[in-house]
Amino acid sequence: MQTSFHVHSPTCGCSPDLRATGETDARPRVVIVGAGFGGLSAAKALRKADVRVTLLDQRNHHLFQPLLYQVATAGLSPGQIATPIRTVLRDQKNAEVLLGTVTGVDKDHRCVRMGGHEINYDYLVLATGARHSYFGRDDWESFAPGLKSLEDATELRKRILLAFERAELEEDASARQRYLTFVVIGAGPTGVEMAGSIAELAHRALASDFRAIDPHSARVVLVEAGTRALASFPEQLSAYTAKQLEKLGVELMANTKVVGIDEAGVMLQGADGAVAPMPSACVIWAAGVAASPVAKWLGVDGDRAGRVAVDAQLNVAGHPEIFVLGDCALAQDAKGKPLPGLAPVAKQQGEYVGRLLTLFRKKPEARRPAFAYKDYGALATVGRKIAIADFGTLKLRGFIGWLAWSLIHIYFLIGFRNRFSVALDWTWSYLTFQRGARLITGPVDEVKRPVHADGERAGRKAA
Amino acid sequence: MQTSFHVHSPTCGCSPDLRATGETDARPRVVIVGAGFGGLSAAKALRKADVRVTLLDQRNHHLFQPLLYQVATAGLSPGQIATPIRTVLRDQKNAEVLLGTVTGVDKDHRCVRMGGHEINYDYLVLATGARHSYFGRDDWESFAPGLKSLEDATELRKRILLAFERAELEEDASARQRYLTFVVIGAGPTGVEMAGSIAELAHRALASDFRAIDPHSARVVLVEAGTRALASFPEQLSAYTAKQLEKLGVELMANTKVVGIDEAGVMLQGADGAVAPMPSACVIWAAGVAASPVAKWLGVDGDRAGRVAVDAQLNVAGHPEIFVLGDCALAQDAKGKPLPGLAPVAKQQGEYVGRLLTLFRKKPEARRPAFAYKDYGALATVGRKIAIADFGTLKLRGFIGWLAWSLIHIYFLIGFRNRFSVALDWTWSYLTFQRGARLITGPVDEVKRPVHADGERAGRKAA
């Protein structure tokens, strides 16, 4: 095991205290790339280990992704689901946090390249997560944004709220209907949650806010190429979800593929092969994901989604010092089935790596136990007070499912202040149907409209 | 008084109810441009008037500007100080809200041009506020952003937080000091509040968050061309403020002019005429403001700051149907002294216009009373628990001033939910020194750095 020696130089940037003592840090260095569920859990699990932890992320905050759709649908504010990484690790003396974008890994020299720096490691943990995949149609991305970061969420929020504002001003009935048609692509948990939430936003929260349009007339269409929504859940919960979506006013179109997306809307292909356009000003992508470019950094092949295959100790083949975990890794459960890209998986993997390295530092000869994922179940919410929860033998649905869903999510939020704030907001919107985060922020492009020279202008001119 | 007749057409966009009855709206129409303190107060004050109110704004939210500096310094989130305009006016049946950017006014045809629409009015209220003025040096704007909108605030927040992140990674000592030097230009209330808040952020909230740098070493410089900070306040309160700023670690440089701003920092000219550079990565403009282009729209001359002169009834000369109020208007108090660009002024003016038009609608022959501003005093805060309040005979300072400041600001916030949420956050940060909104959102440019080929790299490589 290589040890790191640090020699102070005039510009080495170490804190004055450390420099004054002339000490060098002889502990092995664990470099963790990514402060999502996987990376942050690993960092925290190393708090008692005799190592130096360096956590790198291109953003300054840890994001609670399961609730991102609530920011996108104006239910929560960004600050309620994000915590500065430095705040989380402030009291962990062996940890440092650096902000920057990693561009590559040098396995031979054991360093990570980030913004002109080369950051050496003794152990490397890659937990950089996933981005959206458009199945080769990257030109679709600008028309149908996905939901992976806070910027995605506020951009979607802007598009959704702006659609109603534009509709209010729109005189042409079919143009108005295009503004009031929302298409969500992909009926997995994210798609179902988005669609249900937009439907509630339109049919409840905004109901009395407009004069020219009736938000109830907004269409929310959920397109799914497979046969049912929430295909990863048991069939009965899947069927229950479909019924709830219908009650909320979401139109679920199963067995329907998206074959085109542009400024005007989407092109849909039904089971019979017929293709038809659906005009929409707001298309949301909740379908494919692909791993961040970890495979490229490591010079290995990724699977179809770009994920790096790892063994039972979450190592890359031939590199016991490199761990890959979370959505960018292809790990298996005890039966050899691939583990899904879920938050609890990344979290448990991060904790495993932290414990492993802590153990290894104390007893280098110890046998490395394999990672074993404990599947506690899965949850998905459908609107403001309905959720489904699959805990194996115990299945919940309806309001009690929603209680379980909210308690579990609040529990896993990081930070007491965030928990309190989110609990407050959910109680508020439960009681009032209102949403506290309905801001359009960021640049608002002017709608290009011809100026009518004639006197007839809908509702805006004196006769 | 011209009345508006609306004739339904196939694309007139009126609600189905109204169209079904075939009714036309014969009430006079009051068009209000701007949903800040002035415009929104006017709209609300018209709730019982027999008129139709159309409120236009280029954003969908009303912004509580006095607390914008807290968003910029990561103390509050955008959603806590902004309320959707539609929410505020939801239950006001005679009011409609339209989102768009007004580009001109046609006084002869009595209509407002907005995004290809022409919106007729019987009465027009212009309350579009102010923007920043760089005294003719518009090239300074990209280096020294101001604080007028939520986008300004989150951009500033990003720059401030990023400066610490960059400093943590910076090996060169003078480059690091440039990152850790914050320059606020203009020691009016906004500048004082910003400077004090950044100082607390650096010296308290972030104190334990970094390893390579010591945030205490951050410099916060407040530059003022005049002789004292808070020149609009009585001298004793001004002197008290200067002492408090010093305690917080803010360097107040009075009698100092800014003669240049660029990527590297600012050029300052002292009272003796000597010019010296001050390297800084974060320069904030809190000095000049100028009115929005109302004067241009009306085809009249504005004053030096672009404000439109109005008479005692807040009308433009020769146009009893056009009112201009708030920061874009030049109105006088009873003694003929110009009214300042403060929130309470705009608010009272808006309420006055609303009452006036309500009265006028009932009794067209009634005499129009003049607008009389009731000066209840002024407040400014210096850091987390100190403020000054000038209520005329009663002057408060210190913690009791801060209590008054926070109670008054919470009272004037719009929306119970916002009040509760802000009160909670202030209590939290008062007790813990923490700031709940420390997010860097939006694109983060990579710092362009040369890669060092030699082995000597501060703290990041094995020997």
Tab-separated table of C-alpha atoms in Angstrom, chain B residues 33-406:
chain	number	residue	atom	x	y	z
B	33	VAL	CA	-47.340	47.933	-15.100
B	34	GLY	CA	-45.078	46.421	-12.451
B	35	ALA	CA	-45.952	44.207	-9.503
B	36	GLY	CA	-43.463	45.576	-7.006
B	37	PHE	CA	-44.511	47.420	-3.883
B	38	GLY	CA	-46.132	50.239	-5.850
B	39	GLY	CA	-48.009	48.290	-8.458
B	40	LEU	CA	-49.184	45.506	-6.197
B	41	SER	CA	-50.406	47.936	-3.532
B	42	ALA	CA	-52.353	49.814	-6.177
B	43	ALA	CA	-53.936	46.615	-7.481
B	44	LYS	CA	-54.960	45.510	-3.995
B	45	ALA	CA	-56.297	48.947	-3.115
B	46	LEU	CA	-58.639	48.676	-6.102
B	47	ARG	CA	-60.297	45.486	-4.908
B	48	LYS	CA	-63.601	47.157	-4.111
B	49	ALA	CA	-63.584	49.580	-7.014
B	50	ASP	CA	-65.958	49.197	-9.912
B	51	VAL	CA	-63.130	48.807	-12.399
B	52	ARG	CA	-61.283	46.065	-14.209
B	53	VAL	CA	-57.675	45.734	-13.074
B	54	THR	CA	-54.977	44.319	-15.345
B	55	LEU	CA	-51.579	43.896	-13.696
B	56	LEU	CA	-48.586	43.298	-15.955
B	57	ASP	CA	-45.127	42.163	-14.928
B	58	GLN	CA	-42.190	40.568	-16.673
B	59	ARG	CA	-41.882	38.110	-13.789
B	60	ASN	CA	-44.449	35.894	-12.147
B	61	HIS	CA	-43.572	36.890	-8.603
B	62	HIS	CA	-43.608	39.898	-6.314
B	63	LEU	CA	-40.212	40.350	-4.754
B	64	PHE	CA	-39.607	41.614	-1.228
B	65	GLN	CA	-36.530	43.582	-2.194
B	66	PRO	CA	-35.408	44.727	1.268
B	67	LEU	CA	-34.386	41.124	1.995
B	68	LEU	CA	-32.737	40.413	-1.344
B	69	TYR	CA	-29.293	40.875	0.194
B	70	GLN	CA	-30.021	37.890	2.445
B	71	VAL	CA	-30.522	35.655	-0.580
B	72	ALA	CA	-27.278	37.007	-2.037
B	73	THR	CA	-25.409	36.106	1.134
B	74	ALA	CA	-26.981	32.673	1.470
B	75	GLY	CA	-29.117	33.549	4.469
B	76	LEU	CA	-32.533	33.024	2.910
B	77	SER	CA	-33.838	31.154	-0.111
B	78	PRO	CA	-35.482	32.871	-3.075
B	79	GLY	CA	-38.816	31.265	-2.319
B	80	GLN	CA	-38.958	32.871	1.106
B	81	ILE	CA	-38.957	36.441	-0.176
B	82	ALA	CA	-40.971	36.076	-3.338
B	83	THR	CA	-44.670	35.390	-3.800
B	84	PRO	CA	-46.426	34.510	-7.043
B	85	ILE	CA	-48.475	37.530	-8.054
B	86	ARG	CA	-51.402	35.310	-8.956
B	87	THR	CA	-51.473	33.966	-5.423
B	88	VAL	CA	-51.753	37.452	-3.988
B	89	LEU	CA	-54.613	38.445	-6.299
B	90	ARG	CA	-56.288	35.082	-6.630
B	91	ASP	CA	-59.442	36.075	-4.753
B	92	GLN	CA	-59.701	39.554	-6.214
B	93	LYS	CA	-62.385	39.030	-8.801
B	94	ASN	CA	-61.853	42.258	-10.687
B	95	ALA	CA	-58.128	41.624	-11.205
B	96	GLU	CA	-56.258	39.699	-13.865
B	97	VAL	CA	-52.504	39.126	-14.106
B	98	LEU	CA	-50.556	38.856	-17.338
B	99	LEU	CA	-46.879	37.975	-17.712
B	100	GLY	CA	-44.885	39.819	-20.297
B	101	THR	CA	-42.463	42.655	-20.973
B	102	VAL	CA	-43.898	46.061	-21.757
B	103	THR	CA	-42.020	47.815	-24.529
B	104	GLY	CA	-43.958	51.048	-24.960
B	105	VAL	CA	-47.008	53.190	-24.304
B	106	ASP	CA	-49.269	54.823	-26.881
B	107	LYS	CA	-50.733	57.805	-25.057
B	108	ASP	CA	-53.014	58.846	-27.924
B	109	HIS	CA	-54.623	55.461	-28.413
B	110	ARG	CA	-54.360	54.715	-24.723
B	111	CYS	CA	-52.751	51.325	-24.954
B	112	VAL	CA	-49.659	49.559	-23.652
B	113	ARG	CA	-47.517	47.449	-25.959
B	114	MET	CA	-46.474	44.085	-24.592
B	115	GLY	CA	-45.089	41.181	-26.613
B	116	GLY	CA	-47.160	41.733	-29.697
B	117	HIS	CA	-50.293	42.585	-27.728
B	118	GLU	CA	-51.801	46.027	-27.383
B	119	ILE	CA	-53.476	46.336	-24.045
B	120	ASN	CA	-55.963	49.157	-23.797
B	121	TYR	CA	-56.382	51.230	-20.707
B	122	ASP	CA	-58.643	53.877	-19.284
B	123	TYR	CA	-56.195	54.533	-16.493
B	124	LEU	CA	-52.537	53.645	-16.545
B	125	VAL	CA	-50.301	53.149	-13.529
B	126	LEU	CA	-46.589	52.824	-14.230
B	127	ALA	CA	-44.598	51.352	-11.352
B	128	THR	CA	-41.675	49.626	-13.003
B	129	GLY	CA	-39.022	50.513	-10.473
B	130	ALA	CA	-35.322	51.047	-10.944
B	131	ARG	CA	-32.308	49.262	-12.326
B	132	HIS	CA	-28.673	49.825	-11.601
B	133	SER	CA	-26.757	52.713	-13.012
B	134	TYR	CA	-23.036	52.594	-13.527
B	135	PHE	CA	-22.655	56.328	-14.100
B	136	GLY	CA	-22.103	55.817	-17.792
B	137	ARG	CA	-19.640	52.950	-17.355
B	138	ASP	CA	-21.909	50.127	-18.487
B	139	ASP	CA	-18.856	47.985	-19.146
B	140	TRP	CA	-18.504	47.680	-15.378
B	141	GLU	CA	-21.769	45.793	-15.070
B	142	SER	CA	-20.480	42.326	-15.924
B	143	PHE	CA	-17.679	42.632	-13.353
B	144	ALA	CA	-19.726	44.228	-10.599
B	145	PRO	CA	-23.312	42.958	-10.596
B	146	GLY	CA	-25.966	44.751	-8.590
B	147	LEU	CA	-28.880	43.465	-6.563
B	148	LYS	CA	-32.328	44.119	-7.971
B	149	SER	CA	-33.806	40.745	-8.888
B	150	LEU	CA	-33.682	37.144	-7.720
B	151	GLU	CA	-31.350	36.306	-10.576
B	152	ASP	CA	-28.985	39.051	-9.369
B	153	ALA	CA	-29.120	37.592	-5.877
B	154	THR	CA	-28.412	33.979	-6.829
B	155	GLU	CA	-25.643	35.113	-9.187
B	156	LEU	CA	-24.009	37.091	-6.389
B	157	ARG	CA	-24.452	34.191	-4.028
B	158	LYS	CA	-22.704	31.937	-6.509
B	159	ARG	CA	-19.800	34.358	-6.932
B	160	ILE	CA	-19.355	34.789	-3.188
B	161	LEU	CA	-19.440	31.071	-2.379
B	162	LEU	CA	-17.318	30.171	-5.393
B	163	ALA	CA	-14.653	32.613	-4.294
B	164	PHE	CA	-14.061	30.544	-1.142
B	165	GLU	CA	-14.086	27.305	-3.129
B	166	ARG	CA	-11.513	28.653	-5.576
B	167	ALA	CA	-9.371	29.956	-2.757
B	168	GLU	CA	-9.330	26.517	-1.135
B	169	LEU	CA	-7.769	25.083	-4.307
B	170	GLU	CA	-5.462	28.000	-5.065
B	171	GLU	CA	-1.777	27.484	-4.495
B	172	ASP	CA	-0.527	30.963	-5.236
B	173	ALA	CA	-0.828	33.183	-2.166
B	174	SER	CA	-1.642	36.454	-3.970
B	175	ALA	CA	-4.177	34.746	-6.225
B	176	ARG	CA	-5.725	33.268	-3.103
B	177	GLN	CA	-5.932	36.689	-1.489
B	178	ARG	CA	-7.698	38.039	-4.562
B	179	TYR	CA	-10.348	35.355	-4.134
B	180	LEU	CA	-10.670	36.212	-0.467
B	181	THR	CA	-11.137	39.946	-1.058
B	182	PHE	CA	-14.729	41.155	-1.420
B	183	VAL	CA	-15.413	44.726	-2.499
B	184	VAL	CA	-18.821	46.343	-2.007
B	185	ILE	CA	-19.243	49.690	-3.755
B	186	GLY	CA	-21.566	52.193	-2.116
B	187	ALA	CA	-22.232	52.496	1.619
B	188	GLY	CA	-25.963	53.136	1.536
B	189	PRO	CA	-28.286	50.670	3.294
B	190	THR	CA	-27.855	48.000	0.619
B	191	GLY	CA	-24.067	48.218	0.646
B	192	VAL	CA	-23.868	48.214	4.438
B	193	GLU	CA	-26.200	45.236	4.680
B	194	MET	CA	-24.293	43.292	2.020
B	195	ALA	CA	-20.878	44.027	3.512
B	196	GLY	CA	-21.947	43.128	7.027
B	197	SER	CA	-23.581	39.947	5.843
B	198	ILE	CA	-20.596	38.781	3.791
B	199	ALA	CA	-18.333	39.449	6.746
B	200	GLU	CA	-20.495	37.270	8.965
B	201	LEU	CA	-20.689	34.568	6.317
B	202	ALA	CA	-16.907	34.507	6.085
B	203	HIS	CA	-16.051	34.882	9.735
B	204	ARG	CA	-18.789	32.811	11.315
B	205	ALA	CA	-20.819	30.543	9.066
B	206	LEU	CA	-17.945	29.265	6.961
B	207	ALA	CA	-15.307	29.376	9.665
B	208	SER	CA	-14.878	25.605	10.125
B	209	ASP	CA	-15.746	24.553	6.621
B	210	PHE	CA	-12.397	24.758	4.920
B	211	ARG	CA	-9.069	23.083	5.472
B	212	ALA	CA	-6.523	24.883	3.335
B	213	ILE	CA	-7.796	28.416	3.855
B	214	ASP	CA	-8.917	30.292	6.902
B	215	PRO	CA	-12.115	32.172	6.024
B	216	HIS	CA	-11.343	34.633	8.831
B	217	SER	CA	-8.627	35.983	6.585
B	218	ALA	CA	-11.204	37.147	4.061
B	219	ARG	CA	-11.256	40.910	3.543
B	220	VAL	CA	-14.554	42.717	3.135
B	221	VAL	CA	-14.044	46.238	1.864
B	222	LEU	CA	-16.887	48.783	1.697
B	223	VAL	CA	-16.058	51.669	-0.617
B	224	GLU	CA	-17.904	54.984	-0.281
B	225	ALA	CA	-17.301	58.109	-2.334
B	226	GLY	CA	-18.923	60.312	0.314
B	227	THR	CA	-17.711	61.142	3.795
B	228	ARG	CA	-19.713	58.611	5.768
B	229	ALA	CA	-21.723	55.398	5.515
B	230	LEU	CA	-25.521	55.674	5.533
B	231	ALA	CA	-25.459	59.336	4.586
B	232	SER	CA	-29.256	59.435	4.584
B	233	PHE	CA	-29.361	58.642	8.306
B	234	PRO	CA	-28.568	61.023	11.198
B	235	GLU	CA	-24.872	61.378	11.935
B	236	GLN	CA	-24.902	59.562	15.280
B	237	LEU	CA	-26.481	56.462	13.752
B	238	SER	CA	-24.030	56.720	10.893
B	239	ALA	CA	-21.106	56.775	13.312
B	240	TYR	CA	-22.557	53.874	15.286
B	241	THR	CA	-22.839	51.886	12.056
B	242	ALA	CA	-19.228	52.546	11.183
B	243	LYS	CA	-18.157	51.153	14.571
B	244	GLN	CA	-20.297	48.051	14.172
B	245	LEU	CA	-18.925	47.428	10.717
B	246	GLU	CA	-15.439	47.599	12.116
B	247	LYS	CA	-16.340	45.060	14.813
B	248	LEU	CA	-17.641	42.731	12.126
B	249	GLY	CA	-14.363	43.007	10.262
B	250	VAL	CA	-15.574	45.236	7.426
B	251	GLU	CA	-13.061	47.807	6.204
B	252	LEU	CA	-14.964	51.008	5.469
B	253	MET	CA	-13.091	53.214	2.985
B	254	ALA	CA	-14.873	56.555	2.884
B	255	ASN	CA	-13.868	59.446	0.600
B	256	THR	CA	-12.820	56.811	-1.906
B	257	LYS	CA	-13.978	56.676	-5.514
B	258	VAL	CA	-14.012	53.726	-7.846
B	259	VAL	CA	-12.336	54.688	-11.108
B	260	GLY	CA	-12.043	51.292	-12.750
B	261	ILE	CA	-13.497	47.805	-12.542
B	262	ASP	CA	-12.344	44.796	-14.519
B	263	GLU	CA	-11.690	41.105	-14.200
B	264	ALA	CA	-8.775	41.624	-11.844
B	265	GLY	CA	-10.601	43.822	-9.376
B	266	VAL	CA	-11.118	47.540	-8.825
B	267	MET	CA	-9.069	50.718	-9.107
B	268	LEU	CA	-9.636	53.056	-6.170
B	269	GLN	CA	-8.897	56.753	-5.879
B	270	GLY	CA	-8.412	58.136	-2.399
B	271	ALA	CA	-9.067	61.677	-1.184
B	272	ASP	CA	-5.487	62.594	-2.034
B	273	GLY	CA	-6.066	61.683	-5.662
B	274	ALA	CA	-3.780	58.646	-5.632
B	275	VAL	CA	-5.083	55.666	-7.582
B	276	ALA	CA	-4.327	52.114	-6.465
B	277	PRO	CA	-5.558	48.709	-7.615
B	278	MET	CA	-7.364	46.336	-5.261
B	279	PRO	CA	-7.433	42.791	-6.637
B	280	SER	CA	-10.750	41.089	-6.024
B	281	ALA	CA	-12.702	38.230	-7.564
B	282	CYS	CA	-16.001	39.480	-6.224
B	283	VAL	CA	-17.068	43.079	-6.675
B	284	ILE	CA	-20.607	44.100	-5.811
B	285	TRP	CA	-22.339	47.243	-7.016
B	286	ALA	CA	-24.573	48.983	-4.516
B	287	ALA	CA	-24.060	52.546	-5.692
B	288	GLY	CA	-26.163	54.136	-8.425
B	289	VAL	CA	-29.713	53.394	-9.527
B	290	ALA	CA	-31.638	54.663	-12.533
B	291	ALA	CA	-35.316	54.445	-13.355
B	292	SER	CA	-36.675	51.908	-15.806
B	293	PRO	CA	-37.372	53.439	-19.260
B	294	VAL	CA	-40.744	54.983	-18.363
B	295	ALA	CA	-39.712	58.455	-19.497
B	296	LYS	CA	-38.907	57.087	-22.932
B	297	TRP	CA	-42.266	55.316	-23.146
B	298	LEU	CA	-44.119	58.496	-22.257
B	299	GLY	CA	-42.036	60.682	-24.491
B	300	VAL	CA	-41.094	63.028	-21.675
B	301	ASP	CA	-37.749	64.027	-20.230
B	302	GLY	CA	-36.589	62.211	-17.156
B	303	ASP	CA	-34.373	63.705	-14.470
B	304	ARG	CA	-30.716	62.799	-14.197
B	305	ALA	CA	-31.675	59.314	-12.957
B	306	GLY	CA	-34.366	58.911	-15.602
B	307	ARG	CA	-37.289	59.468	-13.241
B	308	VAL	CA	-40.520	61.021	-14.515
B	309	ALA	CA	-41.711	64.152	-12.767
B	310	VAL	CA	-45.235	63.856	-11.353
B	311	ASP	CA	-47.562	66.353	-9.688
B	312	ALA	CA	-49.276	66.211	-6.326
B	313	GLN	CA	-51.719	63.592	-7.598
B	314	LEU	CA	-48.867	61.494	-9.017
B	315	ASN	CA	-50.002	62.304	-12.563
B	316	VAL	CA	-47.814	63.075	-15.533
B	317	ALA	CA	-48.336	66.650	-16.715
B	318	GLY	CA	-51.390	66.919	-18.945
B	319	HIS	CA	-52.491	63.318	-18.355
B	320	PRO	CA	-54.838	62.856	-15.418
B	321	GLU	CA	-55.319	59.257	-16.531
B	322	ILE	CA	-51.618	58.324	-16.222
B	323	PHE	CA	-49.983	57.774	-12.837
B	324	VAL	CA	-46.300	57.109	-12.240
B	325	LEU	CA	-45.126	55.943	-8.857
B	326	GLY	CA	-42.312	54.312	-6.939
B	327	ASP	CA	-38.651	54.391	-7.910
B	328	CYS	CA	-39.353	55.456	-11.497
B	329	ALA	CA	-41.180	58.600	-10.416
B	330	LEU	CA	-39.917	61.923	-9.132
B	331	ALA	CA	-42.482	62.988	-6.562
B	332	GLN	CA	-42.167	65.561	-3.786
B	333	ASP	CA	-43.134	65.688	-0.168
B	334	ALA	CA	-45.150	68.557	1.303
B	335	LYS	CA	-42.019	70.738	1.487
B	336	GLY	CA	-41.103	70.144	-2.135
B	337	LYS	CA	-38.228	67.796	-1.303
B	338	PRO	CA	-37.925	64.749	-3.591
B	339	LEU	CA	-39.225	61.535	-2.082
B	340	PRO	CA	-36.592	58.777	-1.744
B	341	GLY	CA	-36.693	55.464	-3.619
B	342	LEU	CA	-37.855	53.415	-0.659
B	343	ALA	CA	-40.345	50.589	-0.372
B	344	PRO	CA	-42.743	52.419	2.001
B	345	VAL	CA	-42.946	55.359	-0.427
B	346	ALA	CA	-43.966	53.117	-3.319
B	347	LYS	CA	-46.398	51.221	-1.142
B	348	GLN	CA	-48.162	54.353	0.108
B	349	GLN	CA	-48.297	55.800	-3.380
B	350	GLY	CA	-49.868	52.615	-4.719
B	351	GLU	CA	-52.484	52.636	-1.977
B	352	TYR	CA	-53.187	56.306	-2.684
B	353	VAL	CA	-53.789	55.712	-6.382
B	354	GLY	CA	-56.048	52.773	-5.595
B	355	ARG	CA	-58.103	54.811	-3.162
B	356	LEU	CA	-58.216	57.743	-5.541
B	357	LEU	CA	-59.566	55.727	-8.441
B	358	THR	CA	-62.047	53.917	-6.199
B	359	LEU	CA	-63.362	57.287	-5.011
B	360	PHE	CA	-63.329	58.742	-8.493
B	361	ARG	CA	-65.384	55.894	-9.862
B	362	LYS	CA	-68.068	56.506	-7.278
B	363	LYS	CA	-68.010	60.305	-7.424
B	364	PRO	CA	-66.411	61.525	-10.670
B	365	GLU	CA	-66.786	65.154	-9.643
B	366	ALA	CA	-65.002	64.752	-6.341
B	367	ARG	CA	-61.909	66.793	-5.728
B	368	ARG	CA	-58.726	64.762	-5.984
B	369	PRO	CA	-56.723	64.988	-2.769
B	370	ALA	CA	-52.963	65.336	-3.027
B	371	PHE	CA	-50.632	62.481	-2.098
B	372	ALA	CA	-49.018	62.959	1.305
B	373	TYR	CA	-46.210	60.632	2.327
B	374	LYS	CA	-46.195	59.552	5.966
B	375	ASP	CA	-42.593	59.051	6.929
B	376	TYR	CA	-42.545	56.382	9.596
B	377	GLY	CA	-38.782	56.188	9.617
B	378	ALA	CA	-35.966	54.190	8.116
B	379	LEU	CA	-34.082	51.048	9.111
B	380	ALA	CA	-30.825	49.400	8.207
B	381	THR	CA	-29.256	46.249	9.556
B	382	VAL	CA	-25.590	45.639	10.220
B	383	GLY	CA	-24.970	41.949	10.593
B	384	ARG	CA	-26.951	39.279	12.288
B	385	LYS	CA	-28.226	41.034	15.384
B	386	ILE	CA	-27.537	44.723	15.114
B	387	ALA	CA	-29.623	47.322	13.341
B	388	ILE	CA	-30.320	51.004	13.408
B	389	ALA	CA	-33.793	52.462	13.259
B	390	ASP	CA	-34.601	56.118	12.830
B	391	PHE	CA	-38.203	56.836	13.757
B	392	GLY	CA	-37.717	60.573	14.021
B	393	THR	CA	-37.776	61.339	17.730
B	394	LEU	CA	-37.202	57.666	18.568
B	395	LYS	CA	-33.890	56.236	17.460
B	396	LEU	CA	-32.986	52.655	18.165
B	397	ARG	CA	-29.757	50.819	17.727
B	398	GLY	CA	-28.145	47.540	18.558
B	399	PHE	CA	-30.131	44.455	19.348
B	400	ILE	CA	-33.359	46.320	20.040
B	401	GLY	CA	-32.971	47.996	16.669
B	402	TRP	CA	-32.617	44.573	15.136
B	403	LEU	CA	-35.754	43.312	16.862
B	404	ALA	CA	-37.673	46.256	15.437
B	405	TRP	CA	-36.111	45.674	12.022
B	406	SER	CA	-37.006	41.996	11.911
